[in-house]
C-alpha cells in the first residue's frame, strides 16, 4: 500500500475515533446559563440578555451552537456571531478552549407587553470534522420576563376614563369621610353635634369640633372584557386586537393611578393568562406596591382566550356581595343584559361605569421596523 493510502486510512480511523470520543465527552463539565438583567419592565424599554458558557475540562470544543425560539416582540440589537432567522429563531456559535469561559451580552428592546419564557435553549456540539453532533435541551430558570403594558398619558385615555377621574377628584373635596380625622378647630354655625370634641372643648373653654379628610369610594375594581361583541365566536381581527391592547394599557394606567392616589384597586377579567392557563382572573382590591405588580403581571400575560362570558364575570361580583366600590367595565360593547347586571351592582352601593374601547393602539409592526 502506498503512503497516501496509509495516510487516508489513518486519518479515517482518527476521524471515527474522535467522533465517538466527542459524542461521549462533549457535555461533560460543560455548563450554560442564560439570565436577563430585569425580570420585569415596560413596553419600549431595554434589557440585557447574558449567556455564559463554561468548558471545565481539558478537551476543547471545536464548535458549540446555541439555538432558541424567541418572540418577535423581543428585538435583538445586531450582535457579532448572532444569527436571527425570521425574528423568531436565534442562533449563536462558540469555540471553547480547554478550561475556558465565554460571556456574551445582548441588548434587547421589548416592543410589546407579554410574558416571555426565555429559559429553553438547545445546545449542539460537533466534532473536529463535523461527522457527528450531539444536542441537549437546557432550561435556565433566570430567563423569564414580564413586559408590562405601557402607562398612557392623560391625552391618550378615553373620554369616559377622564370624566371618571375628574368625578373622583371632585368628590374627594365634597364628601367628608367621618372616619378620617385630620384635626380640631373651633365650632362654627352648622357644624354637627356629632363632630364636637368634648375633651378638647373642656380644655379650651369653648366648643371644638373634629375636622375630616375627604374621600370617595375606598375601592376601585377594573373589569376587562375580551369579547369584541356579544356571543362572539372565532378569532379576533387585527382591529379587535388593537382595541384590546389599547384597553389593556388603559387598565394598567388606571391601576397605577389608583395606587398613586392611595386607593385600593383590583382586577377581574374573563380572559386567560399565558403563564397560568387554569387561573381565573379575580384580584380583589388592595393598595400596596405588590398589588400593582400583581395586576401588571396579570395584564402582561393576558391572552385573548375567553374563559367565561363577561356576564358571568359580573355575576361573580354580585355573588361576592361587592359593595362600596367604583367598578369600571372595559368593553367594546354594552347592551341591556350588561346594564341590568350593572344596575344590580349599583343597588348594592357600587358605582358602575362603562368605558368603551374604540381607539387604535400602537402599530407594532411599524414600531419594530423603527428599532
PDB file of N, CA, C and O in Angstrom, residues 92-146:
ATOM      1  N   UNK A  92     -26.436  31.325  17.955  1.00  0.00           N
ATOM      2  CA  UNK A  92     -25.077  31.834  18.118  1.00  0.00           C
ATOM      3  C   UNK A  92     -24.116  30.650  18.209  1.00  0.00           C
ATOM      4  O   UNK A  92     -24.489  29.557  18.648  1.00  0.00           O
ATOM      5  N   UNK A  93     -22.874  30.868  17.763  1.00  0.00           N
ATOM      6  CA  UNK A  93     -21.874  29.794  17.684  1.00  0.00           C
ATOM      7  C   UNK A  93     -20.640  30.197  18.489  1.00  0.00           C
ATOM      8  O   UNK A  93     -20.204  31.353  18.442  1.00  0.00           O
ATOM      9  N   UNK A  94     -20.076  29.221  19.211  1.00  0.00           N
ATOM     10  CA  UNK A  94     -18.921  29.462  20.068  1.00  0.00           C
ATOM     11  C   UNK A  94     -17.832  28.421  19.792  1.00  0.00           C
ATOM     12  O   UNK A  94     -18.127  27.288  19.405  1.00  0.00           O
ATOM     13  N   UNK A  95     -16.580  28.831  20.016  1.00  0.00           N
ATOM     14  CA  UNK A  95     -15.461  27.886  20.113  1.00  0.00           C
ATOM     15  C   UNK A  95     -14.951  27.968  21.543  1.00  0.00           C
ATOM     16  O   UNK A  95     -14.683  29.053  22.068  1.00  0.00           O
ATOM     17  N   UNK A  96     -14.826  26.792  22.193  1.00  0.00           N
ATOM     18  CA  UNK A  96     -14.432  26.769  23.598  1.00  0.00           C
ATOM     19  C   UNK A  96     -13.091  26.063  23.764  1.00  0.00           C
ATOM     20  O   UNK A  96     -12.960  24.876  23.454  1.00  0.00           O
ATOM     21  N   UNK A  97     -12.141  26.809  24.277  1.00  0.00           N
ATOM     22  CA  UNK A  97     -10.837  26.222  24.590  1.00  0.00           C
ATOM     23  C   UNK A  97     -10.938  25.423  25.887  1.00  0.00           C
ATOM     24  O   UNK A  97     -11.918  25.553  26.630  1.00  0.00           O
ATOM     25  N   UNK A  98      -9.915  24.617  26.203  1.00  0.00           N
ATOM     26  CA  UNK A  98      -9.929  23.895  27.478  1.00  0.00           C
ATOM     27  C   UNK A  98      -9.987  24.871  28.657  1.00  0.00           C
ATOM     28  O   UNK A  98      -9.351  25.927  28.632  1.00  0.00           O
ATOM     29  N   UNK A  99     -10.771  24.533  29.660  1.00  0.00           N
ATOM     30  CA  UNK A  99     -10.890  25.323  30.880  1.00  0.00           C
ATOM     31  C   UNK A  99     -11.125  26.809  30.558  1.00  0.00           C
ATOM     32  O   UNK A  99     -10.379  27.692  31.012  1.00  0.00           O
ATOM     33  N   UNK A 100     -12.125  27.055  29.766  1.00  0.00           N
ATOM     34  CA  UNK A 100     -12.413  28.430  29.353  1.00  0.00           C
ATOM     35  C   UNK A 100     -13.861  28.786  29.679  1.00  0.00           C
ATOM     36  O   UNK A 100     -14.712  27.913  29.872  1.00  0.00           O
ATOM     37  N   UNK A 101     -14.111  30.079  29.696  1.00  0.00           N
ATOM     38  CA  UNK A 101     -15.458  30.590  29.953  1.00  0.00           C
ATOM     39  C   UNK A 101     -15.715  31.769  29.022  1.00  0.00           C
ATOM     40  O   UNK A 101     -14.849  32.638  28.851  1.00  0.00           O
ATOM     41  N   UNK A 102     -16.876  31.782  28.401  1.00  0.00           N
ATOM     42  CA  UNK A 102     -17.256  32.868  27.495  1.00  0.00           C
ATOM     43  C   UNK A 102     -18.554  33.496  27.988  1.00  0.00           C
ATOM     44  O   UNK A 102     -19.508  32.793  28.321  1.00  0.00           O
ATOM     45  N   UNK A 103     -18.567  34.810  28.034  1.00  0.00           N
ATOM     46  CA  UNK A 103     -19.766  35.547  28.415  1.00  0.00           C
ATOM     47  C   UNK A 103     -20.138  36.476  27.268  1.00  0.00           C
ATOM     48  O   UNK A 103     -19.300  37.255  26.800  1.00  0.00           O
ATOM     49  N   UNK A 104     -21.375  36.380  26.814  1.00  0.00           N
ATOM     50  CA  UNK A 104     -21.861  37.276  25.764  1.00  0.00           C
ATOM     51  C   UNK A 104     -23.089  38.021  26.268  1.00  0.00           C
ATOM     52  O   UNK A 104     -23.960  37.455  26.922  1.00  0.00           O
ATOM     53  N   UNK A 105     -23.128  39.306  25.923  1.00  0.00           N
ATOM     54  CA  UNK A 105     -24.216  40.171  26.359  1.00  0.00           C
ATOM     55  C   UNK A 105     -24.940  40.728  25.137  1.00  0.00           C
ATOM     56  O   UNK A 105     -24.303  41.237  24.217  1.00  0.00           O
ATOM     57  N   UNK A 106     -26.273  40.627  25.154  1.00  0.00           N
ATOM     58  CA  UNK A 106     -27.086  41.098  24.035  1.00  0.00           C
ATOM     59  C   UNK A 106     -28.054  42.161  24.530  1.00  0.00           C
ATOM     60  O   UNK A 106     -28.718  41.992  25.553  1.00  0.00           O
ATOM     61  N   UNK A 107     -28.136  43.246  23.782  1.00  0.00           N
ATOM     62  CA  UNK A 107     -29.106  44.293  24.095  1.00  0.00           C
ATOM     63  C   UNK A 107     -30.426  43.956  23.407  1.00  0.00           C
ATOM     64  O   UNK A 107     -30.471  43.695  22.204  1.00  0.00           O
ATOM     65  N   UNK A 108     -31.515  43.953  24.195  1.00  0.00           N
ATOM     66  CA  UNK A 108     -32.824  43.548  23.691  1.00  0.00           C
ATOM     67  C   UNK A 108     -33.840  44.652  23.985  1.00  0.00           C
ATOM     68  O   UNK A 108     -33.926  45.130  25.121  1.00  0.00           O
ATOM     69  N   UNK A 109     -34.596  45.035  22.971  1.00  0.00           N
ATOM     70  CA  UNK A 109     -35.672  46.013  23.156  1.00  0.00           C
ATOM     71  C   UNK A 109     -37.007  45.273  23.208  1.00  0.00           C
ATOM     72  O   UNK A 109     -37.297  44.441  22.345  1.00  0.00           O
ATOM     73  N   UNK A 110     -37.800  45.572  24.213  1.00  0.00           N
ATOM     74  CA  UNK A 110     -39.096  44.903  24.403  1.00  0.00           C
ATOM     75  C   UNK A 110     -40.179  45.757  23.747  1.00  0.00           C
ATOM     76  O   UNK A 110     -40.532  46.821  24.253  1.00  0.00           O
ATOM     77  N   UNK A 111     -40.688  45.277  22.628  1.00  0.00           N
ATOM     78  CA  UNK A 111     -41.609  46.078  21.826  1.00  0.00           C
ATOM     79  C   UNK A 111     -43.054  45.993  22.288  1.00  0.00           C
ATOM     80  O   UNK A 111     -43.839  46.900  22.026  1.00  0.00           O
ATOM     81  N   UNK A 112     -43.414  44.897  22.961  1.00  0.00           N
ATOM     82  CA  UNK A 112     -44.823  44.688  23.266  1.00  0.00           C
ATOM     83  C   UNK A 112     -44.974  43.936  24.579  1.00  0.00           C
ATOM     84  O   UNK A 112     -44.119  43.133  24.944  1.00  0.00           O
ATOM     85  N   UNK A 113     -46.075  44.203  25.263  1.00  0.00           N
ATOM     86  CA  UNK A 113     -46.319  43.545  26.537  1.00  0.00           C
ATOM     87  C   UNK A 113     -46.438  42.034  26.334  1.00  0.00           C
ATOM     88  O   UNK A 113     -46.796  41.533  25.267  1.00  0.00           O
ATOM     89  N   UNK A 114     -46.167  41.287  27.402  1.00  0.00           N
ATOM     90  CA  UNK A 114     -46.291  39.839  27.333  1.00  0.00           C
ATOM     91  C   UNK A 114     -45.483  39.175  28.426  1.00  0.00           C
ATOM     92  O   UNK A 114     -44.704  39.814  29.149  1.00  0.00           O
ATOM     93  N   UNK A 115     -45.714  37.892  28.579  1.00  0.00           N
ATOM     94  CA  UNK A 115     -44.892  37.061  29.456  1.00  0.00           C
ATOM     95  C   UNK A 115     -44.054  36.178  28.548  1.00  0.00           C
ATOM     96  O   UNK A 115     -44.577  35.428  27.727  1.00  0.00           O
ATOM     97  N   UNK A 116     -42.733  36.300  28.657  1.00  0.00           N
ATOM     98  CA  UNK A 116     -41.822  35.629  27.747  1.00  0.00           C
ATOM     99  C   UNK A 116     -40.944  34.641  28.513  1.00  0.00           C
ATOM    100  O   UNK A 116     -40.262  35.005  29.470  1.00  0.00           O
ATOM    101  N   UNK A 117     -41.005  33.407  28.080  1.00  0.00           N
ATOM    102  CA  UNK A 117     -40.189  32.350  28.678  1.00  0.00           C
ATOM    103  C   UNK A 117     -38.955  32.157  27.792  1.00  0.00           C
ATOM    104  O   UNK A 117     -39.028  31.575  26.714  1.00  0.00           O
ATOM    105  N   UNK A 118     -37.816  32.669  28.258  1.00  0.00           N
ATOM    106  CA  UNK A 118     -36.563  32.578  27.506  1.00  0.00           C
ATOM    107  C   UNK A 118     -35.673  31.468  28.046  1.00  0.00           C
ATOM    108  O   UNK A 118     -34.483  31.427  27.760  1.00  0.00           O
ATOM    109  N   UNK A 119     -36.253  30.579  28.822  1.00  0.00           N
ATOM    110  CA  UNK A 119     -35.441  29.613  29.566  1.00  0.00           C
ATOM    111  C   UNK A 119     -35.024  28.396  28.749  1.00  0.00           C
ATOM    112  O   UNK A 119     -34.063  27.716  29.113  1.00  0.00           O
ATOM    113  N   UNK A 120     -35.731  28.091  27.656  1.00  0.00           N
ATOM    114  CA  UNK A 120     -35.460  26.856  26.916  1.00  0.00           C
ATOM    115  C   UNK A 120     -34.445  27.132  25.805  1.00  0.00           C
ATOM    116  O   UNK A 120     -34.670  27.980  24.937  1.00  0.00           O
ATOM    117  N   UNK A 121     -33.341  26.405  25.848  1.00  0.00           N
ATOM    118  CA  UNK A 121     -32.269  26.573  24.870  1.00  0.00           C
ATOM    119  C   UNK A 121     -31.766  25.196  24.439  1.00  0.00           C
ATOM    120  O   UNK A 121     -31.691  24.273  25.251  1.00  0.00           O
ATOM    121  N   UNK A 122     -31.414  25.069  23.172  1.00  0.00           N
ATOM    122  CA  UNK A 122     -30.839  23.820  22.665  1.00  0.00           C
ATOM    123  C   UNK A 122     -29.364  24.032  22.359  1.00  0.00           C
ATOM    124  O   UNK A 122     -28.995  24.942  21.609  1.00  0.00           O
ATOM    125  N   UNK A 123     -28.509  23.210  22.965  1.00  0.00           N
ATOM    126  CA  UNK A 123     -27.066  23.240  22.711  1.00  0.00           C
ATOM    127  C   UNK A 123     -26.704  22.081  21.793  1.00  0.00           C
ATOM    128  O   UNK A 123     -27.138  20.953  22.017  1.00  0.00           O
ATOM    129  N   UNK A 124     -25.913  22.380  20.781  1.00  0.00           N
ATOM    130  CA  UNK A 124     -25.432  21.351  19.862  1.00  0.00           C
ATOM    131  C   UNK A 124     -23.913  21.454  19.760  1.00  0.00           C
ATOM    132  O   UNK A 124     -23.379  22.526  19.481  1.00  0.00           O
ATOM    133  N   UNK A 125     -23.225  20.330  20.001  1.00  0.00           N
ATOM    134  CA  UNK A 125     -21.765  20.284  19.956  1.00  0.00           C
ATOM    135  C   UNK A 125     -21.338  19.349  18.828  1.00  0.00           C
ATOM    136  O   UNK A 125     -21.913  18.273  18.651  1.00  0.00           O
ATOM    137  N   UNK A 126     -20.355  19.766  18.058  1.00  0.00           N
ATOM    138  CA  UNK A 126     -19.849  18.942  16.956  1.00  0.00           C
ATOM    139  C   UNK A 126     -18.384  18.606  17.137  1.00  0.00           C
ATOM    140  O   UNK A 126     -17.669  19.237  17.909  1.00  0.00           O
ATOM    141  N   UNK A 127     -17.914  17.580  16.393  1.00  0.00           N
ATOM    142  CA  UNK A 127     -16.506  17.175  16.487  1.00  0.00           C
ATOM    143  C   UNK A 127     -15.653  17.986  15.525  1.00  0.00           C
ATOM    144  O   UNK A 127     -16.126  18.901  14.838  1.00  0.00           O
ATOM    145  N   UNK A 128     -14.363  17.621  15.446  1.00  0.00           N
ATOM    146  CA  UNK A 128     -13.413  18.372  14.625  1.00  0.00           C
ATOM    147  C   UNK A 128     -13.763  18.347  13.144  1.00  0.00           C
ATOM    148  O   UNK A 128     -13.568  19.331  12.427  1.00  0.00           O
ATOM    149  N   UNK A 129     -14.274  17.228  12.650  1.00  0.00           N
ATOM    150  CA  UNK A 129     -14.527  17.055  11.223  1.00  0.00           C
ATOM    151  C   UNK A 129     -16.010  17.216  10.864  1.00  0.00           C
ATOM    152  O   UNK A 129     -16.371  17.068   9.699  1.00  0.00           O
ATOM    153  N   UNK A 130     -16.846  17.485  11.844  1.00  0.00           N
ATOM    154  CA  UNK A 130     -18.259  17.644  11.560  1.00  0.00           C
ATOM    155  C   UNK A 130     -18.959  16.358  11.190  1.00  0.00           C
ATOM    156  O   UNK A 130     -20.004  16.387  10.526  1.00  0.00           O
ATOM    157  N   UNK A 131     -18.406  15.218  11.627  1.00  0.00           N
ATOM    158  CA  UNK A 131     -19.025  13.929  11.292  1.00  0.00           C
ATOM    159  C   UNK A 131     -20.260  13.647  12.139  1.00  0.00           C
ATOM    160  O   UNK A 131     -21.169  12.945  11.696  1.00  0.00           O
ATOM    161  N   UNK A 132     -20.278  14.140  13.345  1.00  0.00           N
ATOM    162  CA  UNK A 132     -21.419  13.864  14.227  1.00  0.00           C
ATOM    163  C   UNK A 132     -21.679  15.062  15.124  1.00  0.00           C
ATOM    164  O   UNK A 132     -20.784  15.889  15.371  1.00  0.00           O
ATOM    165  N   UNK A 133     -22.890  15.165  15.596  1.00  0.00           N
ATOM    166  CA  UNK A 133     -23.269  16.214  16.530  1.00  0.00           C
ATOM    167  C   UNK A 133     -24.073  15.601  17.678  1.00  0.00           C
ATOM    168  O   UNK A 133     -24.711  14.555  17.520  1.00  0.00           O
ATOM    169  N   UNK A 134     -24.017  16.260  18.797  1.00  0.00           N
ATOM    170  CA  UNK A 134     -24.777  15.848  19.977  1.00  0.00           C
ATOM    171  C   UNK A 134     -25.550  17.068  20.469  1.00  0.00           C
ATOM    172  O   UNK A 134     -24.980  18.153  20.601  1.00  0.00           O
ATOM    173  N   UNK A 135     -26.839  16.904  20.726  1.00  0.00           N
ATOM    174  CA  UNK A 135     -27.689  18.020  21.168  1.00  0.00           C
ATOM    175  C   UNK A 135     -28.307  17.724  22.521  1.00  0.00           C
ATOM    176  O   UNK A 135     -28.533  16.566  22.885  1.00  0.00           O
ATOM    177  N   UNK A 136     -28.587  18.800  23.231  1.00  0.00           N
ATOM    178  CA  UNK A 136     -29.219  18.671  24.538  1.00  0.00           C
ATOM    179  C   UNK A 136     -30.026  19.931  24.818  1.00  0.00           C
ATOM    180  O   UNK A 136     -29.583  21.045  24.523  1.00  0.00           O
ATOM    181  N   UNK A 137     -31.214  19.762  25.402  1.00  0.00           N
ATOM    182  CA  UNK A 137     -32.050  20.910  25.767  1.00  0.00           C
ATOM    183  C   UNK A 137     -31.722  21.342  27.184  1.00  0.00           C
ATOM    184  O   UNK A 137     -31.653  20.529  28.104  1.00  0.00           O
ATOM    185  N   UNK A 138     -31.521  22.649  27.360  1.00  0.00           N
ATOM    186  CA  UNK A 138     -31.149  23.209  28.649  1.00  0.00           C
ATOM    187  C   UNK A 138     -32.244  24.182  29.087  1.00  0.00           C
ATOM    188  O   UNK A 138     -32.786  24.936  28.272  1.00  0.00           O
ATOM    189  N   UNK A 139     -32.562  24.176  30.377  1.00  0.00           N
ATOM    190  CA  UNK A 139     -33.521  25.132  30.921  1.00  0.00           C
ATOM    191  C   UNK A 139     -32.830  26.032  31.946  1.00  0.00           C
ATOM    192  O   UNK A 139     -32.119  25.548  32.831  1.00  0.00           O
ATOM    193  N   UNK A 140     -33.035  27.329  31.802  1.00  0.00           N
ATOM    194  CA  UNK A 140     -32.418  28.319  32.683  1.00  0.00           C
ATOM    195  C   UNK A 140     -33.529  29.090  33.400  1.00  0.00           C
ATOM    196  O   UNK A 140     -34.242  29.892  32.773  1.00  0.00           O
ATOM    197  N   UNK A 141     -33.667  28.878  34.689  1.00  0.00           N
ATOM    198  CA  UNK A 141     -34.772  29.472  35.438  1.00  0.00           C
ATOM    199  C   UNK A 141     -34.696  30.989  35.519  1.00  0.00           C
ATOM    200  O   UNK A 141     -35.706  31.648  35.755  1.00  0.00           O
ATOM    201  N   UNK A 142     -33.519  31.564  35.334  1.00  0.00           N
ATOM    202  CA  UNK A 142     -33.372  33.018  35.459  1.00  0.00           C
ATOM    203  C   UNK A 142     -33.672  33.780  34.196  1.00  0.00           C
ATOM    204  O   UNK A 142     -33.250  34.936  34.067  1.00  0.00           O
ATOM    205  N   UNK A 143     -34.390  33.176  33.265  1.00  0.00           N
ATOM    206  CA  UNK A 143     -34.643  33.836  31.977  1.00  0.00           C
ATOM    207  C   UNK A 143     -36.130  33.872  31.654  1.00  0.00           C
ATOM    208  O   UNK A 143     -36.550  33.482  30.566  1.00  0.00           O
ATOM    209  N   UNK A 144     -36.927  34.326  32.623  1.00  0.00           N
ATOM    210  CA  UNK A 144     -38.351  34.542  32.372  1.00  0.00           C
ATOM    211  C   UNK A 144     -38.652  36.019  32.604  1.00  0.00           C
ATOM    212  O   UNK A 144     -38.091  36.636  33.518  1.00  0.00           O
ATOM    213  N   UNK A 145     -39.532  36.554  31.791  1.00  0.00           N
ATOM    214  CA  UNK A 145     -39.632  38.003  31.703  1.00  0.00           C
ATOM    215  C   UNK A 145     -41.084  38.462  31.602  1.00  0.00           C
ATOM    216  O   UNK A 145     -41.859  37.922  30.808  1.00  0.00           O
ATOM    217  N   UNK A 146     -41.443  39.461  32.408  1.00  0.00           N
ATOM    218  CA  UNK A 146     -42.724  40.147  32.282  1.00  0.00           C
ATOM    219  C   UNK A 146     -42.472  41.506  31.610  1.00  0.00           C
ATOM    220  O   UNK A 146     -41.664  42.299  32.108  1.00  0.00           O
TER     221      UNK A 146
END
